[in-house]
Amino acid sequence: YENLDWLCCNQSIIEGRLYRSLYRDKRHGLFLYDVTSSYFEGDRNDLAAFGYNRDGKRGKRQIIIGLLCDEEGRPLSIEVFNGNTQDPKTLASQIRKVVDRFGGGDVTFVGDRGMIKSRQIEELGVSGFHYITAITKPQIESLLKGGLLQMNLFDQELAEVETDDGVRYILRRNPERAEEIQKSREDKYLLVCREVERENRYLCEHPRAKTEVAMSKIKRRCEQLKISGWVIFPTQAREISITKDMEKLGDAARLDGCYVLKTDLSREAANKEVVHGRYKDLALVEWAFRSSKSVQLEMRPIYVRLATRTRGHAFVVMLAYR
């Protein structure tokens, strides 16, 4: 426990020395950043709270862990936040680290669509930093509706649109991902079809059972599976039937496999292939989390209680991974 306390108190010094030994006099220009959560056994930790759980452990308190890496996926710094901290709120402290400890300069942050939003883009701009991120599906639909993007651009291997203020959008459709989404959607539909069959058998065997109750259960299941937008139920006395609304299904599937990256880097600094490649490098951070949490290093579950020891525990795991 004393060792964990000491590591927590000296973490910034150790991280600074490791960074300088890695880059010496040259400045580093690109940082990958992502967050994960780690659950607790017990409920008496200073930082533990209920939040969006990535571990699939319902009813367990957790902490949020942010990992800052270089472009090769080598961890530079790790930070522990309260378990109910939203992802975007963790970025400001990473910006301060780069400014105060890692040299600043011409820096680009790479983060996913849930990390770098409009407020975070403003914070990065104040420090003179650039960003590479992705936008959400509703944002894509809004840009399509506004005419800035067109659906035929997704037919290209890698397309690009630039606005008057220098913001660039990189577009791509991943056919493998589109196929996965389509299969998942069909699997969910077949699952509901089987539930409809079970409810119909029950209604047949129990004359006093109410069709409205069975229908309510099935519709609630469709909402849980997020397919209610394109599933319809033609009414037929005491027998429930289910079918697809093909027009609405087509609308739902229109953007399957499509994603759009957003950056303020100029074309001279990075062409569209480089921007796309740097965003995909976030998989290196995900791999670090996977190795650290369960594959080899077992960051979770966490049993210590004090905030200093929790942070020391996470720092030990980062050092071990490195």
Short mmCIF file of C-alpha atoms in Angstrom, two decimals:
data_model
loop_
_atom_site.label_atom_id
_atom_site.label_comp_id
_atom_site.label_asym_id
_atom_site.label_seq_id
_atom_site.Cartn_x
_atom_site.Cartn_y
_atom_site.Cartn_z
CA TYR A 1 0.00 0.00 0.00
CA GLU A 2 2.85 2.41 0.80
CA ASN A 3 4.40 1.60 -2.58
CA LEU A 4 1.12 2.40 -4.35
CA ASP A 5 0.88 5.71 -2.43
CA TRP A 6 4.45 6.57 -3.45
CA LEU A 7 3.80 5.73 -7.11
CA CYS A 8 0.73 7.94 -7.16
CA CYS A 9 2.64 10.89 -5.69
CA ASN A 10 5.52 10.48 -8.15
CA GLN A 11 3.57 9.45 -11.24
CA SER A 12 3.98 12.73 -13.13
CA ILE A 13 7.75 12.73 -12.50
CA ILE A 14 8.13 9.13 -13.69
CA GLU A 15 5.98 9.70 -16.77
CA GLY A 16 7.99 12.82 -17.60
CA ARG A 17 11.30 10.96 -17.37
CA LEU A 18 10.00 8.09 -19.48
CA TYR A 19 8.78 10.54 -22.12
CA ARG A 20 12.11 12.38 -22.26
CA SER A 21 14.02 9.10 -22.49
CA LEU A 22 11.83 8.08 -25.41
CA TYR A 23 11.93 11.30 -27.41
CA ARG A 24 14.96 13.09 -25.95
CA ASP A 25 15.19 16.53 -27.59
CA LYS A 26 12.64 16.09 -30.38
CA ARG A 27 9.00 16.98 -29.94
CA HIS A 28 6.26 14.46 -30.43
CA GLY A 29 3.42 15.53 -32.71
CA LEU A 30 0.62 12.96 -32.44
CA PHE A 31 -1.21 11.53 -29.44
CA LEU A 32 -3.79 8.73 -29.34
CA TYR A 33 -6.28 8.94 -26.49
CA ASP A 34 -9.15 6.74 -25.35
CA VAL A 35 -10.91 5.72 -22.14
CA THR A 36 -12.24 2.54 -20.61
CA SER A 37 -13.81 1.47 -17.33
CA SER A 38 -12.81 -1.10 -14.73
CA TYR A 39 -15.13 -2.58 -12.15
CA PHE A 40 -14.76 -3.12 -8.39
CA GLU A 41 -15.53 -5.89 -5.95
CA GLY A 42 -17.07 -4.03 -3.06
CA ASP A 43 -18.35 -0.47 -2.77
CA ARG A 44 -15.91 1.41 -0.53
CA ASN A 45 -13.54 2.97 -3.03
CA ASP A 46 -13.00 6.74 -3.09
CA LEU A 47 -13.35 6.93 -6.88
CA ALA A 48 -15.91 4.20 -7.54
CA ALA A 49 -19.31 5.17 -8.91
CA PHE A 50 -22.03 3.78 -11.13
CA GLY A 51 -21.66 4.76 -14.78
CA TYR A 52 -21.64 3.43 -18.33
CA ASN A 53 -20.13 -0.02 -17.82
CA ARG A 54 -17.91 -1.40 -20.59
CA ASP A 55 -17.14 -4.61 -18.69
CA GLY A 56 -20.66 -6.02 -18.78
CA LYS A 57 -20.74 -6.15 -14.96
CA ARG A 58 -24.16 -4.85 -14.02
CA GLY A 59 -24.54 -3.65 -10.46
CA LYS A 60 -20.79 -3.05 -10.01
CA ARG A 61 -19.25 0.32 -9.29
CA GLN A 62 -16.37 1.34 -11.53
CA ILE A 63 -13.64 3.83 -12.32
CA ILE A 64 -12.89 5.52 -15.64
CA ILE A 65 -9.34 5.16 -16.99
CA GLY A 66 -7.85 7.42 -19.65
CA LEU A 67 -4.76 6.28 -21.56
CA LEU A 68 -2.59 8.66 -23.59
CA CYS A 69 -0.32 6.97 -26.15
CA ASP A 70 2.05 7.94 -28.93
CA GLU A 71 1.37 7.02 -32.56
CA GLU A 72 2.87 3.56 -32.05
CA GLY A 73 0.56 2.77 -29.14
CA ARG A 74 3.19 3.16 -26.42
CA PRO A 75 1.56 4.45 -23.22
CA LEU A 76 2.79 7.87 -22.13
CA SER A 77 0.37 8.61 -19.30
CA ILE A 78 -2.57 7.04 -17.52
CA GLU A 79 -5.18 8.84 -15.44
CA VAL A 80 -8.00 7.57 -13.24
CA PHE A 81 -11.33 9.44 -12.98
CA ASN A 82 -14.50 8.98 -10.96
CA GLY A 83 -16.65 6.16 -12.30
CA ASN A 84 -19.45 8.46 -13.50
CA THR A 85 -17.20 10.83 -15.49
CA GLN A 86 -18.28 11.37 -19.09
CA ASP A 87 -15.65 10.62 -21.74
CA PRO A 88 -15.31 14.17 -23.17
CA LYS A 89 -14.68 15.63 -19.72
CA THR A 90 -11.46 13.61 -19.42
CA LEU A 91 -9.75 15.31 -22.38
CA ALA A 92 -8.96 18.68 -20.79
CA SER A 93 -6.42 17.19 -18.38
CA GLN A 94 -4.70 15.40 -21.29
CA ILE A 95 -4.32 18.72 -23.10
CA ARG A 96 -2.71 20.22 -20.00
CA LYS A 97 -0.28 17.30 -19.80
CA VAL A 98 0.85 17.81 -23.38
CA VAL A 99 1.28 21.55 -22.80
CA ASP A 100 3.03 21.32 -19.42
CA ARG A 101 4.93 18.03 -19.54
CA PHE A 102 5.24 16.80 -23.12
CA GLY A 103 6.47 19.89 -24.90
CA GLY A 104 3.37 21.24 -26.66
CA GLY A 105 4.05 22.59 -30.15
CA ASP A 106 2.36 21.38 -33.34
CA VAL A 107 0.26 18.59 -31.80
CA THR A 108 -2.63 16.47 -33.10
CA PHE A 109 -5.00 14.58 -30.80
CA VAL A 110 -6.75 11.47 -32.13
CA GLY A 111 -9.93 10.42 -30.31
CA ASP A 112 -13.16 8.62 -31.14
CA ARG A 113 -16.59 10.15 -31.83
CA GLY A 114 -17.59 10.12 -28.18
CA MET A 115 -14.40 11.85 -27.04
CA ILE A 116 -13.74 14.94 -29.16
CA LYS A 117 -16.89 17.03 -29.48
CA SER A 118 -17.46 20.72 -30.20
CA ARG A 119 -16.35 21.92 -26.75
CA GLN A 120 -13.23 19.76 -26.82
CA ILE A 121 -12.41 21.05 -30.31
CA GLU A 122 -12.55 24.59 -28.91
CA GLU A 123 -10.23 23.62 -26.03
CA LEU A 124 -7.77 22.07 -28.47
CA GLY A 125 -7.89 25.19 -30.63
CA VAL A 126 -7.08 27.44 -27.67
CA SER A 127 -3.86 25.46 -27.15
CA GLY A 128 -3.07 25.55 -30.87
CA PHE A 129 -3.63 21.80 -31.24
CA HIS A 130 -5.28 19.88 -34.08
CA TYR A 131 -7.65 16.93 -33.94
CA ILE A 132 -8.75 13.81 -35.81
CA THR A 133 -12.06 12.29 -34.76
CA ALA A 134 -15.25 10.75 -36.17
CA ILE A 135 -18.78 12.12 -36.21
CA THR A 136 -21.97 10.38 -35.11
CA LYS A 137 -24.66 8.92 -37.36
CA PRO A 138 -27.12 11.77 -36.60
CA GLN A 139 -24.39 14.26 -37.53
CA ILE A 140 -23.79 12.40 -40.82
CA GLU A 141 -27.51 12.50 -41.58
CA SER A 142 -27.58 16.23 -40.80
CA LEU A 143 -24.70 16.92 -43.21
CA LEU A 144 -26.40 14.81 -45.89
CA LYS A 145 -29.64 16.72 -45.39
CA GLY A 146 -27.77 20.03 -45.57
CA GLY A 147 -26.12 19.05 -48.85
CA LEU A 148 -22.51 19.19 -47.64
CA LEU A 149 -22.16 15.41 -48.09
CA GLN A 150 -23.72 13.18 -50.76
CA MET A 151 -24.44 9.47 -50.54
CA ASN A 152 -22.54 8.69 -53.76
CA LEU A 153 -19.32 9.78 -52.05
CA PHE A 154 -19.50 6.62 -49.93
CA ASP A 155 -19.16 4.57 -53.10
CA GLN A 156 -15.56 5.70 -53.42
CA GLU A 157 -12.68 3.94 -51.66
CA LEU A 158 -11.94 7.09 -49.66
CA ALA A 159 -13.66 10.43 -50.36
CA GLU A 160 -13.04 13.88 -48.97
CA VAL A 161 -15.02 17.11 -48.56
CA GLU A 162 -13.54 20.36 -47.23
CA THR A 163 -15.51 23.33 -45.89
CA ASP A 164 -14.69 27.00 -46.30
CA ASP A 165 -13.32 27.22 -42.76
CA GLY A 166 -10.78 24.42 -43.34
CA VAL A 167 -12.63 21.53 -41.69
CA ARG A 168 -12.19 18.30 -43.66
CA TYR A 169 -14.51 15.29 -43.76
CA ILE A 170 -13.11 11.91 -44.84
CA LEU A 171 -15.82 9.44 -45.95
CA ARG A 172 -15.75 5.68 -46.34
CA ARG A 173 -18.06 2.69 -46.41
CA ASN A 174 -16.73 -0.52 -44.88
CA PRO A 175 -18.46 -3.38 -46.74
CA GLU A 176 -17.48 -5.97 -44.11
CA ARG A 177 -18.98 -3.82 -41.36
CA ALA A 178 -22.11 -3.22 -43.46
CA GLU A 179 -22.54 -6.98 -43.82
CA GLU A 180 -22.09 -7.49 -40.07
CA ILE A 181 -24.77 -4.88 -39.30
CA GLN A 182 -27.16 -6.42 -41.82
CA LYS A 183 -26.67 -9.90 -40.34
CA SER A 184 -27.16 -8.57 -36.80
CA ARG A 185 -30.37 -6.83 -37.85
CA GLU A 186 -31.69 -10.03 -39.46
CA ASP A 187 -30.75 -12.10 -36.39
CA LYS A 188 -32.72 -9.70 -34.18
CA TYR A 189 -35.72 -9.92 -36.50
CA LEU A 190 -35.67 -13.74 -36.44
CA LEU A 191 -35.41 -13.64 -32.64
CA VAL A 192 -38.57 -11.55 -32.44
CA CYS A 193 -40.29 -13.88 -34.95
CA ARG A 194 -39.65 -16.81 -32.60
CA GLU A 195 -41.09 -14.83 -29.71
CA VAL A 196 -44.17 -14.08 -31.81
CA GLU A 197 -44.60 -17.82 -32.42
CA ARG A 198 -44.36 -18.52 -28.69
CA GLU A 199 -46.93 -15.84 -27.86
CA ASN A 200 -49.30 -17.17 -30.53
CA ARG A 201 -49.07 -20.67 -29.09
CA TYR A 202 -49.81 -19.29 -25.63
CA LEU A 203 -52.80 -17.33 -26.94
CA CYS A 204 -54.11 -20.45 -28.66
CA GLU A 205 -53.72 -22.62 -25.56
CA HIS A 206 -55.14 -20.00 -23.18
CA PRO A 207 -58.39 -18.53 -24.51
CA ARG A 208 -58.62 -16.00 -21.69
CA ALA A 209 -55.14 -14.55 -22.38
CA LYS A 210 -55.23 -11.04 -23.85
CA THR A 211 -53.71 -10.30 -27.23
CA GLU A 212 -52.89 -6.73 -26.12
CA VAL A 213 -50.62 -8.02 -23.35
CA ALA A 214 -48.71 -10.31 -25.70
CA MET A 215 -48.40 -7.53 -28.29
CA SER A 216 -47.08 -5.15 -25.65
CA LYS A 217 -44.37 -7.65 -24.66
CA ILE A 218 -43.26 -8.12 -28.27
CA LYS A 219 -43.18 -4.38 -29.00
CA ARG A 220 -41.15 -3.79 -25.86
CA ARG A 221 -38.70 -6.45 -27.04
CA CYS A 222 -38.41 -4.75 -30.42
CA GLU A 223 -37.56 -1.47 -28.71
CA GLN A 224 -34.87 -3.21 -26.65
CA LEU A 225 -33.35 -4.65 -29.83
CA LYS A 226 -33.71 -1.28 -31.62
CA ILE A 227 -35.67 -2.66 -34.56
CA SER A 228 -39.06 -1.10 -33.77
CA GLY A 229 -38.56 1.56 -36.45
CA TRP A 230 -39.03 -0.88 -39.33
CA VAL A 231 -41.11 -3.74 -37.86
CA ILE A 232 -44.89 -3.71 -38.25
CA PHE A 233 -47.67 -5.96 -36.84
CA PRO A 234 -50.72 -6.40 -39.07
CA THR A 235 -53.73 -7.09 -36.84
CA GLN A 236 -55.39 -10.49 -37.25
CA ALA A 237 -57.88 -11.30 -34.48
CA ARG A 238 -56.07 -13.35 -31.79
CA GLU A 239 -53.04 -14.21 -33.92
CA ILE A 240 -50.08 -11.85 -33.98
CA SER A 241 -48.24 -11.47 -37.25
CA ILE A 242 -45.01 -9.63 -37.94
CA THR A 243 -43.44 -8.26 -41.10
CA LYS A 244 -40.92 -5.68 -42.28
CA ASP A 245 -41.64 -2.18 -43.51
CA MET A 246 -39.22 -2.32 -46.45
CA GLU A 247 -39.18 1.44 -46.99
CA LYS A 248 -38.26 2.20 -43.39
CA LEU A 249 -35.82 -0.71 -43.38
CA GLY A 250 -34.08 0.80 -46.39
CA ASP A 251 -33.80 4.12 -44.58
CA ALA A 252 -32.35 2.38 -41.50
CA ALA A 253 -29.81 0.48 -43.61
CA ARG A 254 -28.77 3.42 -45.77
CA LEU A 255 -25.69 4.24 -43.71
CA ASP A 256 -24.68 0.69 -42.79
CA GLY A 257 -20.90 0.51 -42.70
CA CYS A 258 -20.54 4.24 -43.41
CA TYR A 259 -18.35 6.45 -41.28
CA VAL A 260 -17.05 10.00 -41.53
CA LEU A 261 -13.85 11.34 -40.02
CA LYS A 262 -13.39 14.99 -39.15
CA THR A 263 -10.14 16.95 -38.86
CA ASP A 264 -8.77 20.49 -39.05
CA LEU A 265 -5.38 19.34 -40.40
CA SER A 266 -4.50 20.85 -43.76
CA ARG A 267 -3.99 18.64 -46.79
CA GLU A 268 -0.34 19.64 -46.80
CA ALA A 269 0.02 18.35 -43.24
CA ALA A 270 -1.85 15.08 -43.86
CA ASN A 271 -3.67 13.75 -46.91
CA LYS A 272 -6.90 11.79 -46.54
CA GLU A 273 -5.08 8.43 -46.43
CA VAL A 274 -2.88 9.61 -43.55
CA VAL A 275 -5.87 10.98 -41.63
CA HIS A 276 -7.73 7.70 -42.10
CA GLY A 277 -4.69 5.68 -41.03
CA ARG A 278 -4.11 7.76 -37.90
CA TYR A 279 -7.72 7.32 -36.80
CA LYS A 280 -7.49 3.56 -37.24
CA ASP A 281 -4.42 3.64 -34.98
CA LEU A 282 -6.82 4.08 -32.05
CA ALA A 283 -7.04 0.29 -32.21
CA LEU A 284 -3.58 0.30 -30.57
CA VAL A 285 -5.06 1.95 -27.47
CA GLU A 286 -7.94 -0.53 -27.46
CA TRP A 287 -5.40 -3.35 -27.62
CA ALA A 288 -3.53 -1.85 -24.66
CA PHE A 289 -6.77 -1.81 -22.66
CA ARG A 290 -7.60 -5.38 -23.66
CA SER A 291 -4.15 -6.64 -22.65
CA SER A 292 -4.17 -4.64 -19.43
CA LYS A 293 -7.66 -5.50 -18.25
CA SER A 294 -8.03 -9.20 -18.85
CA VAL A 295 -5.64 -10.88 -21.29
CA GLN A 296 -2.35 -10.67 -19.40
CA LEU A 297 -2.12 -8.00 -16.71
CA GLU A 298 -5.52 -8.17 -14.97
CA MET A 299 -6.15 -4.57 -13.97
CA ARG A 300 -9.62 -5.68 -12.95
CA PRO A 301 -11.18 -6.33 -10.55
CA ILE A 302 -9.77 -3.71 -8.20
CA TYR A 303 -9.78 -4.34 -4.47
CA VAL A 304 -8.02 -1.27 -2.97
CA ARG A 305 -10.05 1.55 -1.44
CA LEU A 306 -8.08 4.83 -1.33
CA ALA A 307 -7.84 7.09 -4.38
CA THR A 308 -4.03 7.17 -4.22
CA ARG A 309 -3.78 3.39 -4.20
CA THR A 310 -6.30 3.04 -7.01
CA ARG A 311 -4.25 5.42 -9.16
CA GLY A 312 -1.05 3.64 -8.13
CA HIS A 313 -2.56 0.30 -9.14
CA ALA A 314 -3.51 1.62 -12.60
CA PHE A 315 -0.04 3.13 -13.02
CA VAL A 316 1.64 -0.19 -12.18
CA VAL A 317 -0.42 -1.89 -14.88
CA MET A 318 0.51 0.80 -17.44
CA LEU A 319 4.21 0.39 -16.62
CA ALA A 320 3.91 -3.38 -16.88
CA TYR A 321 2.24 -3.12 -20.28
CA ARG A 322 4.91 -0.72 -21.48
#
